[in-house]
Every structure is written in structure tokens, then in C-alpha cells.
Amino acid sequence: MSTIAIVSQKGGSGKTTLAVNLAAAAEAVGQITLIIDTDAQATASQWGSWRNDRAPEVIDSAPPRIQHKVEQAIAQGATFIVVDTPPHADSAASRAVEVADLVLIPCRPSAFDLAAIRTTVKLIRLFDKPAFVVFTAGPPNAPKIYQDAIDLVRGFGIEACPHLLPDRAAYRHASAAGASVLEFEPDGKATAEIVALHMWACAHVNMSISQHVEV
Ligand SMILES: Nc1ncnc2c1ncn2[C@@H]1O[C@H](COP(=O)(O)OP(=O)(O)O)[C@@H](O)[C@H]1O
Ligand SMILES: [Mg+2]
């Protein structure tokens, strides 16, 4: 079982998009998945309500309750928990990192966005947790942009995830329909990318996917 915190102080960096689609990728391979929405704007919860209770389940949580909700979910059999957080370094982000086995920091590969994640990186350093920047919503074919971004975040003392989530219209269309990209465009590039990211995340937390597939 593993808990993944999605953290970035920058609004619009792709936290909720990553949270719901990563959870959907987990659900698709049979992991018992829960999204904990700690953002008062409740975007992930909105997505959940558009789905009329179709899995993955989305619950909300005030920051002081995050740990309790994670423990409760694990006791009830959850194997993959994703915690979405608000766009500021408040207690929700800290509490989410505290309970996480892996922290992902979505960030657009642009100078302003990259500069802004320094504060997030400082917050995460207070906890001894594996953490990676995930580049989101950048141009799909621009290796130089990503190489520069990787070098820059290394300079902040953090590694980048080798899997990118470049700009794909499927994310916008899927979210608007209360769907994941896996449901919206099963054979699309966005789906292949999020599935690869999910497998990578499982490997990082020593979680074998096959062990968690429900037969
Ligand atoms: N990889 C992507 N490709 C295309 N659009 C994206 C991608 N990631 C995020 N977006 C879009 O960017 C906007 C902000 O994303 P969101 O996940 O709500 O960010 P946050 O939760 O960090 O505020 C949304 O409209 C979302 O659809
Ligand atoms: Mg959000």
C-alpha cells in the first residue's frame, strides 16, 4: 500500500489533474484507490461528484484529519491513496507530505513556474521523504526545454521524474466530462503517459502492481 502526496504552491501547476488521473491509473490495475482532497477549492471532490460515485472514491479532509483519514482508509483496505493539496505551503501540504511515502511536485517547465517551486522544495526538505518534480503541461516535443528544467531543479536539490505529462487536450476534455484520460481516450498518449508514471511511482514505493490486482 502507498500514499502519494501531490504538492506545489503554484496554482494551476497540474496537482489535481495529476491526482485524479494517477488515482484512475491505480484503479485501472485493481488497486483499491482513494483520493483525499485537502484543498478548500475542492476541485478533486467536484470531479468525484461529476462521476456519480464511480471509483476512484474522493473524500475531503481538513489538514489536521489527513493522517487519521489515511489510517482509516488503510484499515478499510485501501492500497493506493493520493492526497491532493491546495496551492500554498500551509498545513495541508505539510500534513500531506508527513503521511506520504512519495511526494510529487507537478510543475510547468517554464522559468516562472520553476522558480516558484523552490518554496515547495524547502517545505518538503523538512521531511525525509522521496520527492520528485513532475513536468506538466509543457510542449510534447521539446527535449531541450526539459533538459534545462531537469538541470534547474537539480540545482534546487531535487530530482525530476523521468516521466513527463506534456500538454494534452485529453486532460481538459476528460476533466470536463468527469472522466480520467484512461476512460476518455484509452489509446491516447495522455493515457500511456499517466500509466507509465503510475508504474514508475509503484516501483518507487516498492509496490508490485500484480500483487495488488484484484482477481
Ligand atoms: N498535462 C496537461 N495537459 C493539458 N492540460 C493540463 C495538464 N495538466 C493540467 N492541465 C490543465 O491546467 C489547468 C490547471 O490544472 P490543475 O490540475 O487544476 O492545477 P492545480 O490543481 O495545481 O491548481 C486545468 O485546466 C488542467 O486541465
Ligand atoms: Mg487543484
mmCIF file of C-alpha atoms and ligand atoms in Angstrom:
data_model
loop_
_atom_site.group_PDB
_atom_site.id
_atom_site.type_symbol
_atom_site.label_atom_id
_atom_site.label_comp_id
_atom_site.label_asym_id
_atom_site.label_seq_id
_atom_site.Cartn_x
_atom_site.Cartn_y
_atom_site.Cartn_z
ATOM 1 C CA MET A 1 0.000 0.000 0.000
ATOM 2 C CA SER A 2 1.254 3.526 -0.596
ATOM 3 C CA THR A 3 0.290 7.133 -0.056
ATOM 4 C CA ILE A 4 1.327 9.728 -2.604
ATOM 5 C CA ALA A 5 1.163 13.448 -1.813
ATOM 6 C CA ILE A 6 0.781 15.895 -4.695
ATOM 7 C CA VAL A 7 2.199 19.209 -3.554
ATOM 8 C CA SER A 8 3.017 22.566 -5.145
ATOM 9 C CA GLN A 9 2.455 26.081 -4.003
ATOM 10 C CA LYS A 10 1.808 27.173 -7.527
ATOM 11 C CA GLY A 11 -1.855 27.205 -8.541
ATOM 12 C CA GLY A 12 -2.616 25.697 -11.928
ATOM 13 C CA SER A 13 0.520 23.547 -11.926
ATOM 14 C CA GLY A 14 -1.494 20.390 -12.542
ATOM 15 C CA LYS A 15 -1.871 18.988 -8.994
ATOM 16 C CA THR A 16 -5.499 17.977 -9.254
ATOM 17 C CA THR A 17 -5.086 16.729 -12.823
ATOM 18 C CA LEU A 18 -2.188 14.528 -11.725
ATOM 19 C CA ALA A 19 -4.004 13.403 -8.551
ATOM 20 C CA VAL A 20 -7.200 12.218 -10.222
ATOM 21 C CA ASN A 21 -5.536 10.630 -13.247
ATOM 22 C CA LEU A 22 -2.853 8.876 -11.188
ATOM 23 C CA ALA A 23 -5.619 7.512 -8.964
ATOM 24 C CA ALA A 24 -7.553 6.403 -12.050
ATOM 25 C CA ALA A 25 -4.457 4.592 -13.361
ATOM 26 C CA ALA A 26 -4.149 2.815 -9.998
ATOM 27 C CA GLU A 27 -7.827 1.884 -10.014
ATOM 28 C CA ALA A 28 -7.460 0.523 -13.554
ATOM 29 C CA VAL A 29 -4.943 -2.097 -12.390
ATOM 30 C CA GLY A 30 -7.098 -3.134 -9.449
ATOM 31 C CA GLN A 31 -5.517 -1.139 -6.659
ATOM 32 C CA ILE A 32 -8.052 -0.049 -4.061
ATOM 33 C CA THR A 33 -7.730 3.637 -4.547
ATOM 34 C CA LEU A 34 -8.752 6.739 -2.640
ATOM 35 C CA ILE A 35 -8.251 10.423 -3.375
ATOM 36 C CA ILE A 36 -8.105 12.673 -0.311
ATOM 37 C CA ASP A 37 -8.891 16.248 -1.312
ATOM 38 C CA THR A 38 -7.425 18.724 1.177
ATOM 39 C CA ASP A 39 -7.975 21.814 -0.992
ATOM 40 C CA ALA A 40 -10.802 24.101 0.170
ATOM 41 C CA GLN A 41 -11.477 24.783 -3.518
ATOM 42 C CA ALA A 42 -12.478 21.100 -3.690
ATOM 43 C CA THR A 43 -11.649 20.580 -7.371
ATOM 44 C CA ALA A 44 -10.947 16.863 -6.976
ATOM 45 C CA SER A 45 -14.185 16.482 -4.984
ATOM 46 C CA GLN A 46 -16.042 18.287 -7.760
ATOM 47 C CA TRP A 47 -14.596 15.819 -10.268
ATOM 48 C CA GLY A 48 -15.667 12.971 -7.974
ATOM 49 C CA SER A 49 -19.218 14.274 -7.723
ATOM 50 C CA TRP A 50 -19.453 14.595 -11.529
ATOM 51 C CA ARG A 51 -18.675 10.867 -11.654
ATOM 52 C CA ASN A 52 -21.689 9.914 -9.542
ATOM 53 C CA ASP A 53 -19.597 7.829 -7.169
ATOM 54 C CA ARG A 54 -17.771 5.871 -9.844
ATOM 55 C CA ALA A 55 -14.338 4.798 -8.499
ATOM 56 C CA PRO A 56 -11.854 6.098 -7.542
ATOM 57 C CA GLU A 57 -13.546 7.431 -4.437
ATOM 58 C CA VAL A 58 -12.846 11.050 -3.472
ATOM 59 C CA ILE A 59 -13.190 12.252 0.124
ATOM 60 C CA ASP A 60 -12.270 15.618 1.566
ATOM 61 C CA SER A 61 -10.232 16.312 4.655
ATOM 62 C CA ALA A 62 -9.245 19.235 6.809
ATOM 63 C CA PRO A 63 -5.451 19.260 7.314
ATOM 64 C CA PRO A 64 -5.429 18.019 10.939
ATOM 65 C CA ARG A 65 -7.505 14.982 9.909
ATOM 66 C CA ILE A 66 -5.350 13.796 6.983
ATOM 67 C CA GLN A 67 -3.350 11.252 8.957
ATOM 68 C CA HIS A 68 -6.466 9.834 10.570
ATOM 69 C CA LYS A 69 -8.225 9.548 7.206
ATOM 70 C CA VAL A 70 -5.229 7.775 5.678
ATOM 71 C CA GLU A 71 -5.075 5.319 8.598
ATOM 72 C CA GLN A 72 -8.813 4.733 8.362
ATOM 73 C CA ALA A 73 -8.594 4.106 4.606
ATOM 74 C CA ILE A 74 -5.741 1.629 5.061
ATOM 75 C CA ALA A 75 -7.719 -0.188 7.760
ATOM 76 C CA GLN A 76 -10.574 -0.433 5.253
ATOM 77 C CA GLY A 77 -8.302 -1.962 2.633
ATOM 78 C CA ALA A 78 -7.109 0.983 0.536
ATOM 79 C CA THR A 79 -3.864 0.175 -1.259
ATOM 80 C CA PHE A 80 -3.238 3.384 -3.195
ATOM 81 C CA ILE A 81 -4.013 6.768 -1.642
ATOM 82 C CA VAL A 82 -3.444 10.076 -3.415
ATOM 83 C CA VAL A 83 -3.563 13.297 -1.388
ATOM 84 C CA ASP A 84 -4.314 16.451 -3.409
ATOM 85 C CA THR A 85 -3.357 19.729 -1.738
ATOM 86 C CA PRO A 86 -4.095 23.465 -2.042
ATOM 87 C CA PRO A 87 -1.731 25.893 -3.771
ATOM 88 C CA HIS A 88 0.102 27.226 -0.750
ATOM 89 C CA ALA A 89 2.607 25.934 1.770
ATOM 90 C CA ASP A 90 0.038 25.715 4.513
ATOM 91 C CA SER A 91 -0.579 22.919 6.944
ATOM 92 C CA ALA A 92 -2.384 20.796 4.336
ATOM 93 C CA ALA A 93 0.807 20.480 2.291
ATOM 94 C CA SER A 94 2.901 19.702 5.395
ATOM 95 C CA ARG A 95 0.432 17.144 6.747
ATOM 96 C CA ALA A 96 0.188 15.509 3.308
ATOM 97 C CA VAL A 97 3.966 15.213 2.998
ATOM 98 C CA GLU A 98 4.126 13.847 6.538
ATOM 99 C CA VAL A 99 1.847 10.896 5.724
ATOM 100 C CA ALA A 100 3.278 10.268 2.243
ATOM 101 C CA ASP A 101 5.557 7.501 1.024
ATOM 102 C CA LEU A 102 6.288 9.531 -2.102
ATOM 103 C CA VAL A 103 5.854 13.234 -2.878
ATOM 104 C CA LEU A 104 5.234 14.500 -6.407
ATOM 105 C CA ILE A 105 5.564 18.174 -7.294
ATOM 106 C CA PRO A 106 3.862 18.972 -10.586
ATOM 107 C CA CYS A 107 5.442 21.930 -12.342
ATOM 108 C CA ARG A 108 5.162 23.506 -15.765
ATOM 109 C CA PRO A 109 8.566 23.681 -17.440
ATOM 110 C CA SER A 110 8.633 27.485 -17.574
ATOM 111 C CA ALA A 111 11.011 29.876 -15.824
ATOM 112 C CA PHE A 112 8.351 31.440 -13.573
ATOM 113 C CA ASP A 113 6.898 28.112 -12.512
ATOM 114 C CA LEU A 114 10.293 26.550 -11.926
ATOM 115 C CA ALA A 115 11.379 29.491 -9.776
ATOM 116 C CA ALA A 116 8.176 29.179 -7.740
ATOM 117 C CA ILE A 117 8.740 25.539 -6.731
ATOM 118 C CA ARG A 118 11.779 26.468 -4.637
ATOM 119 C CA THR A 119 9.481 27.227 -1.701
ATOM 120 C CA THR A 120 7.761 23.875 -2.133
ATOM 121 C CA VAL A 121 11.126 22.111 -2.221
ATOM 122 C CA LYS A 122 12.114 23.873 1.031
ATOM 123 C CA LEU A 123 8.920 22.696 2.692
ATOM 124 C CA ILE A 124 9.474 19.095 1.576
ATOM 125 C CA ARG A 125 13.067 19.140 2.836
ATOM 126 C CA LEU A 126 11.703 19.481 6.364
ATOM 127 C CA PHE A 127 10.573 15.875 5.973
ATOM 128 C CA ASP A 128 12.728 12.989 4.923
ATOM 129 C CA LYS A 129 10.575 11.770 2.033
ATOM 130 C CA PRO A 130 11.401 10.750 -1.524
ATOM 131 C CA ALA A 131 10.222 13.608 -3.729
ATOM 132 C CA PHE A 132 10.283 14.296 -7.458
ATOM 133 C CA VAL A 133 9.239 17.126 -9.736
ATOM 134 C CA VAL A 134 6.824 16.016 -12.474
ATOM 135 C CA PHE A 135 6.817 18.269 -15.524
ATOM 136 C CA THR A 136 3.263 19.012 -16.606
ATOM 137 C CA ALA A 137 1.543 20.775 -19.478
ATOM 138 C CA GLY A 138 4.745 21.622 -21.340
ATOM 139 C CA PRO A 139 5.258 21.173 -25.093
ATOM 140 C CA PRO A 140 5.196 17.465 -26.034
ATOM 141 C CA ASN A 141 8.309 17.548 -28.213
ATOM 142 C CA ALA A 142 10.881 19.866 -26.719
ATOM 143 C CA PRO A 143 13.786 17.885 -25.258
ATOM 144 C CA LYS A 144 15.913 20.988 -24.690
ATOM 145 C CA ILE A 145 13.220 22.615 -22.534
ATOM 146 C CA TYR A 146 13.014 19.507 -20.354
ATOM 147 C CA GLN A 147 16.769 19.056 -20.123
ATOM 148 C CA ASP A 148 17.151 22.662 -18.949
ATOM 149 C CA ALA A 149 14.293 22.192 -16.469
ATOM 150 C CA ILE A 150 15.840 18.968 -15.117
ATOM 151 C CA ASP A 151 19.184 20.727 -14.623
ATOM 152 C CA LEU A 152 17.490 23.650 -12.902
ATOM 153 C CA VAL A 153 15.556 21.538 -10.397
ATOM 154 C CA ARG A 154 18.722 19.540 -9.665
ATOM 155 C CA GLY A 155 20.223 22.867 -8.689
ATOM 156 C CA PHE A 156 17.383 23.185 -6.135
ATOM 157 C CA GLY A 157 18.440 19.806 -4.744
ATOM 158 C CA ILE A 158 15.598 17.705 -6.120
ATOM 159 C CA GLU A 159 15.324 15.177 -8.942
ATOM 160 C CA ALA A 160 12.825 15.208 -11.776
ATOM 161 C CA CYS A 161 10.576 12.251 -12.501
ATOM 162 C CA PRO A 162 11.686 10.609 -15.775
ATOM 163 C CA HIS A 163 8.061 10.534 -16.964
ATOM 164 C CA LEU A 164 6.584 13.721 -18.386
ATOM 165 C CA LEU A 165 2.931 14.722 -18.566
ATOM 166 C CA PRO A 166 3.079 17.134 -21.505
ATOM 167 C CA ASP A 167 0.185 19.292 -22.630
ATOM 168 C CA ARG A 168 -2.567 17.011 -23.918
ATOM 169 C CA ALA A 169 -6.045 18.281 -24.675
ATOM 170 C CA ALA A 170 -7.380 14.953 -23.349
ATOM 171 C CA TYR A 171 -6.838 16.168 -19.757
ATOM 172 C CA ARG A 172 -9.093 19.181 -20.236
ATOM 173 C CA HIS A 173 -11.769 17.243 -22.113
ATOM 174 C CA ALA A 174 -11.701 14.333 -19.667
ATOM 175 C CA SER A 175 -11.946 16.535 -16.559
ATOM 176 C CA ALA A 176 -14.853 18.485 -18.020
ATOM 177 C CA ALA A 177 -16.657 15.183 -18.559
ATOM 178 C CA GLY A 178 -15.906 13.920 -15.032
ATOM 179 C CA ALA A 179 -13.635 11.305 -16.537
ATOM 180 C CA SER A 180 -9.997 10.287 -16.366
ATOM 181 C CA VAL A 181 -7.898 10.280 -19.527
ATOM 182 C CA LEU A 182 -7.902 6.462 -19.274
ATOM 183 C CA GLU A 183 -11.669 6.470 -19.699
ATOM 184 C CA PHE A 184 -11.787 9.363 -22.147
ATOM 185 C CA GLU A 185 -9.092 8.218 -24.540
ATOM 186 C CA PRO A 186 -7.888 4.709 -23.609
ATOM 187 C CA ASP A 187 -5.447 4.537 -26.525
ATOM 188 C CA GLY A 188 -4.308 8.152 -26.297
ATOM 189 C CA LYS A 189 -0.877 9.498 -25.469
ATOM 190 C CA ALA A 190 -2.015 11.034 -22.175
ATOM 191 C CA THR A 191 -3.187 7.594 -21.036
ATOM 192 C CA ALA A 192 0.103 5.927 -21.976
ATOM 193 C CA GLU A 193 1.994 8.664 -20.114
ATOM 194 C CA ILE A 194 -0.041 8.517 -16.900
ATOM 195 C CA VAL A 195 0.053 4.694 -16.881
ATOM 196 C CA ALA A 196 3.857 4.835 -17.201
ATOM 197 C CA LEU A 197 4.054 7.405 -14.400
ATOM 198 C CA HIS A 198 1.859 5.246 -12.167
ATOM 199 C CA MET A 199 4.053 2.177 -12.775
ATOM 200 C CA TRP A 200 7.146 4.228 -12.010
ATOM 201 C CA ALA A 201 5.556 5.533 -8.779
ATOM 202 C CA CYS A 202 4.679 1.972 -7.700
ATOM 203 C CA ALA A 203 8.246 0.843 -8.352
ATOM 204 C CA HIS A 204 9.455 3.730 -6.198
ATOM 205 C CA VAL A 205 7.406 2.686 -3.231
ATOM 206 C CA ASN A 206 8.292 -0.981 -3.783
ATOM 207 C CA MET A 207 4.759 -1.787 -4.722
ATOM 208 C CA SER A 208 4.291 -4.555 -7.209
ATOM 209 C CA ILE A 209 1.304 -3.858 -9.414
ATOM 210 C CA SER A 210 0.458 -7.526 -9.991
ATOM 211 C CA GLN A 211 0.279 -8.153 -6.226
ATOM 212 C CA HIS A 212 -2.477 -5.629 -5.959
ATOM 213 C CA VAL A 213 -4.589 -6.636 -8.890
ATOM 214 C CA GLU A 214 -7.885 -7.997 -7.704
ATOM 215 C CA VAL A 215 -8.632 -11.324 -9.272
HETATM 216 N N1 LIG B 1 -0.676 17.754 -18.820
HETATM 217 C C1 LIG B 1 -1.671 18.622 -19.048
HETATM 218 N N2 LIG B 1 -2.117 18.855 -20.308
HETATM 219 C C2 LIG B 1 -3.085 19.750 -20.551
HETATM 220 N N3 LIG B 1 -3.704 20.477 -19.604
HETATM 221 C C3 LIG B 1 -3.319 20.300 -18.318
HETATM 222 C C4 LIG B 1 -2.296 19.371 -17.964
HETATM 223 N N4 LIG B 1 -2.134 19.426 -16.614
HETATM 224 C C5 LIG B 1 -3.015 20.341 -16.161
HETATM 225 N N5 LIG B 1 -3.729 20.866 -17.187
HETATM 226 C C6 LIG B 1 -4.772 21.901 -17.122
HETATM 227 O O1 LIG B 1 -4.249 23.005 -16.374
HETATM 228 C C7 LIG B 1 -5.261 23.564 -15.537
HETATM 229 C C8 LIG B 1 -4.796 23.569 -14.086
HETATM 230 O O2 LIG B 1 -4.618 22.223 -13.663
HETATM 231 P P1 LIG B 1 -4.989 21.742 -12.188
HETATM 232 O O3 LIG B 1 -4.744 20.278 -12.165
HETATM 233 O O4 LIG B 1 -6.337 22.230 -11.784
HETATM 234 O O5 LIG B 1 -3.870 22.501 -11.348
HETATM 235 P P2 LIG B 1 -3.767 22.732 -9.752
HETATM 236 O O6 LIG B 1 -4.563 21.670 -9.083
HETATM 237 O O7 LIG B 1 -2.298 22.634 -9.467
HETATM 238 O O8 LIG B 1 -4.286 24.115 -9.489
HETATM 239 C C9 LIG B 1 -6.509 22.744 -15.761
HETATM 240 O O9 LIG B 1 -7.319 23.419 -16.686
HETATM 241 C C10 LIG B 1 -5.994 21.440 -16.347
HETATM 242 O O10 LIG B 1 -6.924 20.833 -17.217
HETATM 243 MG MG MG B 2 -6.046 21.733 -7.613
#
